[in-house]
PDB file of C-alpha atoms in Angstrom:
ATOM      1  CA  VAL S   1     -45.988 -29.063  -1.400  1.00  0.00           C
ATOM      2  CA  THR S   2     -47.638 -31.237  -0.052  1.00  0.00           C
ATOM      3  CA  THR S   3     -47.767 -31.886   3.824  1.00  0.00           C
ATOM      4  CA  GLU S   4     -45.826 -35.149   3.826  1.00  0.00           C
ATOM      5  CA  ARG S   5     -43.093 -33.360   1.993  1.00  0.00           C
ATOM      6  CA  LEU S   6     -43.419 -30.204   4.078  1.00  0.00           C
ATOM      7  CA  THR S   7     -43.303 -33.024   7.511  1.00  0.00           C
ATOM      8  CA  GLU S   8     -39.639 -34.331   5.457  1.00  0.00           C
ATOM      9  CA  ILE S   9     -38.194 -30.944   4.397  1.00  0.00           C
ATOM     10  CA  VAL S  10     -38.524 -29.253   8.129  1.00  0.00           C
ATOM     11  CA  TRP S  11     -37.789 -32.156  10.819  1.00  0.00           C
ATOM     12  CA  GLY S  12     -36.618 -35.123   8.650  1.00  0.00           C
ATOM     13  CA  ASP S  13     -37.168 -38.343   9.782  1.00  0.00           C
ATOM     14  CA  ASN S  14     -39.813 -37.542  12.197  1.00  0.00           C
ATOM     15  CA  PRO S  15     -42.375 -38.226  10.588  1.00  0.00           C
ATOM     16  CA  GLU S  16     -44.672 -37.964  13.722  1.00  0.00           C
ATOM     17  CA  ARG S  17     -44.614 -34.077  13.694  1.00  0.00           C
ATOM     18  CA  ARG S  18     -47.326 -33.977  10.671  1.00  0.00           C
ATOM     19  CA  SER S  19     -50.091 -32.848  13.046  1.00  0.00           C
ATOM     20  CA  LEU S  20     -47.239 -29.739  13.150  1.00  0.00           C
ATOM     21  CA  VAL S  21     -48.045 -28.640   9.979  1.00  0.00           C
ATOM     22  CA  ARG S  22     -51.451 -26.884   9.942  1.00  0.00           C
ATOM     23  CA  GLY S  23     -50.328 -24.512  13.575  1.00  0.00           C
ATOM     24  CA  TYR S  24     -47.438 -23.789  11.337  1.00  0.00           C
ATOM     25  CA  ILE S  25     -49.021 -22.848   8.289  1.00  0.00           C
ATOM     26  CA  ASN S  26     -51.307 -21.041  10.734  1.00  0.00           C
ATOM     27  CA  LYS S  27     -48.610 -19.136  12.421  1.00  0.00           C
ATOM     28  CA  LEU S  28     -47.411 -17.880   8.515  1.00  0.00           C
ATOM     29  CA  ARG S  29     -50.407 -16.770   7.775  1.00  0.00           C
ATOM     30  CA  ASN S  30     -50.891 -14.129  10.751  1.00  0.00           C
ATOM     31  CA  ALA S  31     -47.513 -12.859  10.061  1.00  0.00           C
ATOM     32  CA  PHE S  32     -48.590 -12.213   6.453  1.00  0.00           C
ATOM     33  CA  ARG S  33     -51.702 -10.854   7.420  1.00  0.00           C
ATOM     34  CA  ASP S  34     -51.185  -7.166   6.715  1.00  0.00           C
ATOM     35  CA  ALA S  35     -49.448  -8.216   3.137  1.00  0.00           C
ATOM     36  CA  ASP S  36     -52.218  -7.343   0.107  1.00  0.00           C
ATOM     37  CA  ASP S  37     -49.479  -9.705  -2.733  1.00  0.00           C
ATOM     38  CA  VAL S  38     -48.808 -12.756  -0.317  1.00  0.00           C
ATOM     39  CA  ALA S  39     -51.992 -15.435   0.878  1.00  0.00           C
ATOM     40  CA  ILE S  40     -51.162 -19.266   1.321  1.00  0.00           C
ATOM     41  CA  GLU S  41     -53.624 -21.551   0.541  1.00  0.00           C
ATOM     42  CA  THR S  42     -55.252 -24.963   1.661  1.00  0.00           C
ATOM     43  CA  THR S  43     -55.644 -27.305  -2.056  1.00  0.00           C
ATOM     44  CA  ALA S  44     -56.823 -30.749  -2.116  1.00  0.00           C
ATOM     45  CA  THR S  45     -53.470 -31.734  -2.162  1.00  0.00           C
ATOM     46  CA  GLY S  46     -51.632 -29.477   0.330  1.00  0.00           C
ATOM     47  CA  TYR S  47     -50.188 -26.052   0.448  1.00  0.00           C
ATOM     48  CA  LEU S  48     -49.763 -23.436  -1.977  1.00  0.00           C
ATOM     49  CA  LEU S  49     -48.111 -20.230  -1.739  1.00  0.00           C
ATOM     50  CA  ARG S  50     -48.959 -17.152  -4.055  1.00  0.00           C
ATOM     51  CA  VAL S  51     -46.827 -14.334  -4.279  1.00  0.00           C
ATOM     52  CA  ARG S  52     -46.310 -11.792  -7.113  1.00  0.00           C
ATOM     53  CA  GLU S  53     -43.123 -13.010  -9.701  1.00  0.00           C
ATOM     54  CA  GLU S  54     -41.632  -9.458  -9.317  1.00  0.00           C
ATOM     55  CA  GLN S  55     -41.383  -9.959  -5.595  1.00  0.00           C
ATOM     56  CA  ILE S  56     -38.900 -13.165  -5.702  1.00  0.00           C
ATOM     57  CA  ASP S  57     -35.772 -11.925  -6.563  1.00  0.00           C
ATOM     58  CA  THR S  58     -34.018 -14.553  -9.197  1.00  0.00           C
ATOM     59  CA  ILE S  59     -36.832 -14.069 -10.960  1.00  0.00           C
ATOM     60  CA  ARG S  60     -36.330  -9.899 -10.884  1.00  0.00           C
ATOM     61  CA  PHE S  61     -32.664 -10.079 -11.851  1.00  0.00           C
ATOM     62  CA  ASP S  62     -33.276 -12.777 -14.511  1.00  0.00           C
ATOM     63  CA  ARG S  63     -35.631 -10.097 -16.471  1.00  0.00           C
ATOM     64  CA  LEU S  64     -32.617  -6.809 -15.509  1.00  0.00           C
ATOM     65  CA  ARG S  65     -29.775  -8.892 -16.705  1.00  0.00           C
ATOM     66  CA  ALA S  66     -32.076  -9.839 -20.077  1.00  0.00           C
ATOM     67  CA  GLN S  67     -33.009  -5.896 -20.458  1.00  0.00           C
ATOM     68  CA  ALA S  68     -29.135  -5.198 -19.561  1.00  0.00           C
ATOM     69  CA  LEU S  69     -28.470  -7.528 -22.928  1.00  0.00           C
ATOM     70  CA  GLN S  70     -30.539  -5.391 -24.929  1.00  0.00           C
ATOM     71  CA  PRO S  71     -28.615  -3.523 -27.464  1.00  0.00           C
ATOM     72  CA  GLY S  72     -28.693   0.548 -26.465  1.00  0.00           C
ATOM     73  CA  ASP S  73     -27.782   2.749 -24.293  1.00  0.00           C
ATOM     74  CA  PRO S  74     -24.004   1.443 -22.153  1.00  0.00           C
ATOM     75  CA  ARG S  75     -25.125   3.908 -19.203  1.00  0.00           C
ATOM     76  CA  HIS S  76     -29.294   2.356 -19.005  1.00  0.00           C
ATOM     77  CA  ALA S  77     -27.189  -0.997 -19.269  1.00  0.00           C
ATOM     78  CA  ILE S  78     -24.887  -0.051 -16.174  1.00  0.00           C
ATOM     79  CA  SER S  79     -28.008   0.956 -14.060  1.00  0.00           C
ATOM     80  CA  LEU S  80     -30.037  -1.921 -14.833  1.00  0.00           C
ATOM     81  CA  LEU S  81     -27.080  -4.809 -14.109  1.00  0.00           C
ATOM     82  CA  ARG S  82     -26.356  -2.848 -10.769  1.00  0.00           C
ATOM     83  CA  ALA S  83     -29.900  -3.053 -10.125  1.00  0.00           C
ATOM     84  CA  ALA S  84     -29.762  -6.976 -10.849  1.00  0.00           C
ATOM     85  CA  VAL S  85     -26.652  -7.587  -8.691  1.00  0.00           C
ATOM     86  CA  ASP S  86     -27.666  -5.514  -5.808  1.00  0.00           C
ATOM     87  CA  LEU S  87     -30.503  -7.791  -5.330  1.00  0.00           C
ATOM     88  CA  TRP S  88     -27.860 -10.225  -3.514  1.00  0.00           C
ATOM     89  CA  ARG S  89     -27.095  -9.990  -0.305  1.00  0.00           C
ATOM     90  CA  GLY S  90     -25.221 -13.458  -0.131  1.00  0.00           C
ATOM     91  CA  TRP S  91     -24.553 -16.473  -2.321  1.00  0.00           C
ATOM     92  CA  PHE S  92     -28.212 -18.170  -3.564  1.00  0.00           C
ATOM     93  CA  LEU S  93     -29.752 -20.369  -0.218  1.00  0.00           C
ATOM     94  CA  GLU S  94     -26.154 -19.898   2.034  1.00  0.00           C
ATOM     95  CA  ASP S  95     -28.125 -20.050   5.059  1.00  0.00           C
ATOM     96  CA  ILE S  96     -30.114 -23.426   4.311  1.00  0.00           C
ATOM     97  CA  ASP S  97     -29.602 -26.999   4.136  1.00  0.00           C
ATOM     98  CA  ILE S  98     -30.252 -27.463   0.307  1.00  0.00           C
ATOM     99  CA  ASP S  99     -30.073 -30.847   0.626  1.00  0.00           C
ATOM    100  CA  ARG S 100     -33.484 -30.876   2.870  1.00  0.00           C
ATOM    101  CA  VAL S 101     -35.511 -28.840   0.538  1.00  0.00           C
ATOM    102  CA  GLY S 102     -34.322 -29.962  -3.416  1.00  0.00           C
ATOM    103  CA  GLY S 103     -30.439 -30.801  -3.341  1.00  0.00           C
ATOM    104  CA  THR S 104     -29.503 -31.108  -7.101  1.00  0.00           C
ATOM    105  CA  ASP S 105     -33.141 -30.767  -8.282  1.00  0.00           C
ATOM    106  CA  VAL S 106     -31.971 -26.859  -6.901  1.00  0.00           C
ATOM    107  CA  ILE S 107     -30.814 -24.643  -9.574  1.00  0.00           C
ATOM    108  CA  SER S 108     -28.508 -22.275  -8.041  1.00  0.00           C
ATOM    109  CA  PRO S 109     -27.583 -19.238  -9.521  1.00  0.00           C
ATOM    110  CA  ASP S 110     -24.837 -18.107  -8.851  1.00  0.00           C
ATOM    111  CA  ALA S 111     -22.937 -18.643 -11.583  1.00  0.00           C
ATOM    112  CA  SER S 112     -25.655 -16.582 -13.439  1.00  0.00           C
ATOM    113  CA  TYR S 113     -24.376 -13.730 -10.840  1.00  0.00           C
ATOM    114  CA  VAL S 114     -21.110 -13.801 -11.186  1.00  0.00           C
ATOM    115  CA  ASP S 115     -21.601 -13.188 -14.830  1.00  0.00           C
ATOM    116  CA  ALA S 116     -23.531 -10.548 -14.370  1.00  0.00           C
ATOM    117  CA  VAL S 117     -20.841  -8.992 -12.388  1.00  0.00           C
ATOM    118  CA  GLY S 118     -17.953  -8.887 -15.099  1.00  0.00           C
ATOM    119  CA  ASN S 119     -20.764  -8.489 -17.886  1.00  0.00           C
ATOM    120  CA  LEU S 120     -21.174  -5.475 -15.271  1.00  0.00           C
ATOM    121  CA  ALA S 121     -17.746  -4.488 -14.439  1.00  0.00           C
ATOM    122  CA  GLU S 122     -16.826  -4.278 -18.631  1.00  0.00           C
ATOM    123  CA  LEU S 123     -19.852  -2.198 -18.899  1.00  0.00           C
ATOM    124  CA  GLU S 124     -17.971   0.026 -16.939  1.00  0.00           C
ATOM    125  CA  LEU S 125     -14.570   0.027 -17.358  1.00  0.00           C
ATOM    126  CA  SER S 126     -15.647   1.538 -21.069  1.00  0.00           C
ATOM    127  CA  VAL S 127     -17.217   4.405 -19.295  1.00  0.00           C
ATOM    128  CA  GLY S 128     -14.382   5.122 -17.498  1.00  0.00           C
ATOM    129  CA  ASP S 129     -16.050   4.220 -14.254  1.00  0.00           C
ATOM    130  CA  HIS S 130     -13.254   2.224 -12.260  1.00  0.00           C
ATOM    131  CA  ARG S 131     -13.576   2.256  -9.002  1.00  0.00           C
ATOM    132  CA  SER S 132     -17.131   1.128  -9.367  1.00  0.00           C
ATOM    133  CA  ALA S 133     -15.705  -2.564 -11.435  1.00  0.00           C
ATOM    134  CA  ARG S 134     -12.789  -2.654  -8.931  1.00  0.00           C
ATOM    135  CA  ASP S 135     -14.965  -2.550  -5.601  1.00  0.00           C
ATOM    136  CA  ARG S 136     -17.703  -4.967  -6.585  1.00  0.00           C
ATOM    137  CA  LEU S 137     -14.757  -6.994  -8.569  1.00  0.00           C
ATOM    138  CA  ARG S 138     -12.656  -7.663  -5.345  1.00  0.00           C
ATOM    139  CA  ARG S 139     -15.093  -9.230  -3.646  1.00  0.00           C
ATOM    140  CA  VAL S 140     -16.096 -11.454  -6.400  1.00  0.00           C
ATOM    141  CA  VAL S 141     -11.938 -12.380  -7.181  1.00  0.00           C
ATOM    142  CA  ARG S 142     -11.401 -12.936  -3.220  1.00  0.00           C
ATOM    143  CA  ASN S 143     -13.763 -15.395  -3.140  1.00  0.00           C
ATOM    144  CA  ASP S 144     -12.625 -17.270  -6.260  1.00  0.00           C
ATOM    145  CA  PRO S 145     -10.017 -16.014  -7.203  1.00  0.00           C
ATOM    146  CA  ALA S 146      -9.268 -18.762  -9.945  1.00  0.00           C
ATOM    147  CA  ARG S 147     -12.067 -17.282 -11.908  1.00  0.00           C
ATOM    148  CA  GLN S 148      -9.991 -15.658 -14.949  1.00  0.00           C
ATOM    149  CA  ARG S 149     -12.668 -13.387 -16.275  1.00  0.00           C
ATOM    150  CA  LEU S 150     -13.145 -11.269 -13.398  1.00  0.00           C
ATOM    151  CA  ALA S 151      -9.719 -11.555 -12.397  1.00  0.00           C
ATOM    152  CA  GLU S 152      -8.156  -9.832 -15.005  1.00  0.00           C
ATOM    153  CA  LEU S 153     -10.764  -7.186 -14.958  1.00  0.00           C
ATOM    154  CA  LEU S 154      -9.934  -6.719 -11.700  1.00  0.00           C
ATOM    155  CA  MET S 155      -6.738  -5.741 -12.118  1.00  0.00           C
ATOM    156  CA  ARG S 156      -7.608  -3.792 -15.072  1.00  0.00           C
ATOM    157  CA  ALA S 157      -9.480  -2.068 -12.937  1.00  0.00           C
ATOM    158  CA  LEU S 158      -7.180  -1.484 -10.601  1.00  0.00           C
ATOM    159  CA  VAL S 159      -4.652  -0.136 -12.771  1.00  0.00           C
ATOM    160  CA  ALA S 160      -6.810   2.454 -14.600  1.00  0.00           C
ATOM    161  CA  ASN S 161      -6.483   3.456 -10.503  1.00  0.00           C
ATOM    162  CA  GLY S 162      -2.855   3.740 -10.207  1.00  0.00           C
ATOM    163  CA  ASP S 163      -2.463   0.800  -8.105  1.00  0.00           C
ATOM    164  CA  ARG S 164      -0.267  -1.110  -9.913  1.00  0.00           C
ATOM    165  CA  VAL S 165       0.932  -3.786  -6.832  1.00  0.00           C
ATOM    166  CA  GLU S 166      -2.409  -4.412  -6.073  1.00  0.00           C
ATOM    167  CA  ALA S 167      -2.854  -5.773  -9.584  1.00  0.00           C
ATOM    168  CA  ILE S 168       0.266  -7.980  -9.327  1.00  0.00           C
ATOM    169  CA  ARG S 169      -1.131  -9.126  -6.265  1.00  0.00           C
ATOM    170  CA  VAL S 170      -4.182 -10.365  -8.010  1.00  0.00           C
ATOM    171  CA  PHE S 171      -2.281 -11.706 -10.661  1.00  0.00           C
ATOM    172  CA  ARG S 172      -0.146 -13.709  -8.024  1.00  0.00           C
ATOM    173  CA  SER S 173      -2.987 -14.735  -6.527  1.00  0.00           C
ATOM    174  CA  THR S 174      -5.032 -15.744  -9.051  1.00  0.00           C
ATOM    175  CA  SER S 175      -1.805 -18.381 -10.591  1.00  0.00           C
ATOM    176  CA  ASP S 176      -1.710 -19.294  -7.178  1.00  0.00           C
ATOM    177  CA  ALA S 177      -5.285 -20.883  -7.015  1.00  0.00           C
ATOM    178  CA  LEU S 178      -5.427 -21.881 -10.385  1.00  0.00           C
ATOM    179  CA  ALA S 179      -1.804 -23.904  -9.761  1.00  0.00           C
ATOM    180  CA  LYS S 180      -3.809 -25.450  -6.947  1.00  0.00           C
ATOM    181  CA  ASP S 181      -5.633 -27.180 -10.427  1.00  0.00           C
ATOM    182  CA  ASN S 182      -2.370 -28.216 -12.337  1.00  0.00           C
ATOM    183  CA  MET S 183      -3.714 -24.841 -14.405  1.00  0.00           C
ATOM    184  CA  GLU S 184      -1.497 -21.858 -15.653  1.00  0.00           C
ATOM    185  CA  PRO S 185      -2.755 -18.420 -16.098  1.00  0.00           C
ATOM    186  CA  GLY S 186      -4.135 -17.212 -19.793  1.00  0.00           C
ATOM    187  CA  PRO S 187      -2.192 -15.319 -21.903  1.00  0.00           C
ATOM    188  CA  VAL S 188      -3.944 -12.024 -21.246  1.00  0.00           C
ATOM    189  CA  LEU S 189      -3.841 -11.963 -17.280  1.00  0.00           C
ATOM    190  CA  ARG S 190       0.422 -12.252 -17.975  1.00  0.00           C
ATOM    191  CA  ASN S 191      -0.224  -9.540 -21.132  1.00  0.00           C
ATOM    192  CA  LEU S 192      -1.948  -7.205 -17.480  1.00  0.00           C
ATOM    193  CA  ALA S 193       0.894  -8.247 -14.965  1.00  0.00           C
ATOM    194  CA  ALA S 194       4.074  -7.163 -17.158  1.00  0.00           C
ATOM    195  CA  ARG S 195       2.356  -3.669 -18.305  1.00  0.00           C
ATOM    196  CA  ALA S 196       1.843  -3.541 -14.656  1.00  0.00           C
ATOM    197  CA  GLU S 197       5.062  -4.374 -13.465  1.00  0.00           C
ATOM    198  CA  ARG S 198       6.618  -1.843 -16.457  1.00  0.00           C
ATOM    199  CA  GLY S 199       4.530   0.417 -15.075  1.00  0.00           C
ATOM    200  CA  GLU S 200       2.740   1.201 -18.603  1.00  0.00           C
ATOM    201  CA  PRO S 201       0.241   3.794 -18.684  1.00  0.00           C
ATOM    202  CA  ALA S 202      -3.821   2.590 -18.091  1.00  0.00           C
ATOM    203  CA  SER S 203      -4.505   3.613 -21.739  1.00  0.00           C
ATOM    204  CA  SER S 204      -1.557   1.269 -23.166  1.00  0.00           C
ATOM    205  CA  LEU S 205      -4.115  -1.571 -21.758  1.00  0.00           C
ATOM    206  CA  PRO S 206      -6.438  -3.288 -23.873  1.00  0.00           C
ATOM    207  CA  SER S 207     -10.180  -1.074 -24.547  1.00  0.00           C
ATOM    208  CA  ARG S 208     -13.731  -3.207 -24.870  1.00  0.00           C
ATOM    209  CA  PRO S 209     -14.405  -3.399 -28.289  1.00  0.00           C
ATOM    210  CA  GLY S 210     -17.026  -0.870 -29.780  1.00  0.00           C
ATOM    211  CA  GLY S 211     -20.600  -2.255 -30.876  1.00  0.00           C
ATOM    212  CA  PHE S 212     -20.713  -1.785 -35.323  1.00  0.00           C
ATOM    213  CA  THR S 213     -23.321   0.930 -34.575  1.00  0.00           C
ATOM    214  CA  GLY S 214     -24.818   3.750 -37.143  1.00  0.00           C
ATOM    215  CA  ARG S 215     -23.385   2.402 -40.024  1.00  0.00           C
ATOM    216  CA  THR S 216     -26.730   2.209 -42.265  1.00  0.00           C
ATOM    217  CA  ALA S 217     -25.344   3.658 -45.175  1.00  0.00           C
ATOM    218  CA  GLU S 218     -22.288   0.916 -45.113  1.00  0.00           C
ATOM    219  CA  LEU S 219     -24.720  -1.924 -43.798  1.00  0.00           C
ATOM    220  CA  HIS S 220     -26.916  -1.475 -47.158  1.00  0.00           C
ATOM    221  CA  GLU S 221     -23.549  -1.680 -48.749  1.00  0.00           C
ATOM    222  CA  ILE S 222     -22.252  -4.981 -47.677  1.00  0.00           C
ATOM    223  CA  GLY S 223     -25.766  -6.339 -47.866  1.00  0.00           C
ATOM    224  CA  VAL S 224     -26.189  -5.780 -52.403  1.00  0.00           C
ATOM    225  CA  ALA S 225     -22.254  -6.845 -52.365  1.00  0.00           C
ATOM    226  CA  ALA S 226     -23.353  -9.939 -50.851  1.00  0.00           C
ATOM    227  CA  ALA S 227     -26.488 -10.284 -52.514  1.00  0.00           C
ATOM    228  CA  ASP S 228     -24.464 -10.080 -56.110  1.00  0.00           C
ATOM    229  CA  GLY S 229     -22.076 -13.031 -55.095  1.00  0.00           C
ATOM    230  CA  ARG S 230     -19.122 -10.149 -54.858  1.00  0.00           C
ATOM    231  CA  ARG S 231     -16.394 -11.962 -52.181  1.00  0.00           C
ATOM    232  CA  ALA S 232     -15.186  -8.472 -50.890  1.00  0.00           C
ATOM    233  CA  VAL S 233     -16.272  -4.691 -50.466  1.00  0.00           C
ATOM    234  CA  TRP S 234     -14.758  -1.872 -49.547  1.00  0.00           C
ATOM    235  CA  VAL S 235     -16.026   0.756 -46.353  1.00  0.00           C
TER     236      VAL S 235
END
């Protein structure tokens, strides 16, 4: 980053403060003096921060999430996704004026975080860990009740825990949020609300479909049938 760019970011329309950059860089170097894996270098064009990728939360988050999406043990995927979402301690750069450090050039990963929370909740519900899914989803849905997928997952977790009243309250909150954009809840949300109002047991709720695994012989038979040009095969 050039000295001019640093001056613009920190002091805006006060280019005369350019002379202060070197002093602040020295203070930063002193602050990281005892750190073996962080270095601030002076280059011909400005300053360069050297740090291992494993120390950058956004990169760690992406790697953990990618590993969790690989086929395998769902409990291992849950562990990876929990580690990923636990890296978040608030919204991305919420204490920084993004317009001053790049504006639209700074791509926020907030949507990826919300997707990861949803994926984690689905896995937790599939293995019966309803409370973890409920507690994590409550915070996200409270901040953005219009996200129907997360509201659906939260309602499923609440019903599974026997809290039908709260599930109905979530449905109404999501309905109100959608109404502001002239939208209505989808059929899945309406169906969940109706089941909660009727007091149907949690076992009646739709479950997450399982993967088609452990069927080597059947898959081989299908492959042979396809190669022979057959349009249908019984498995």
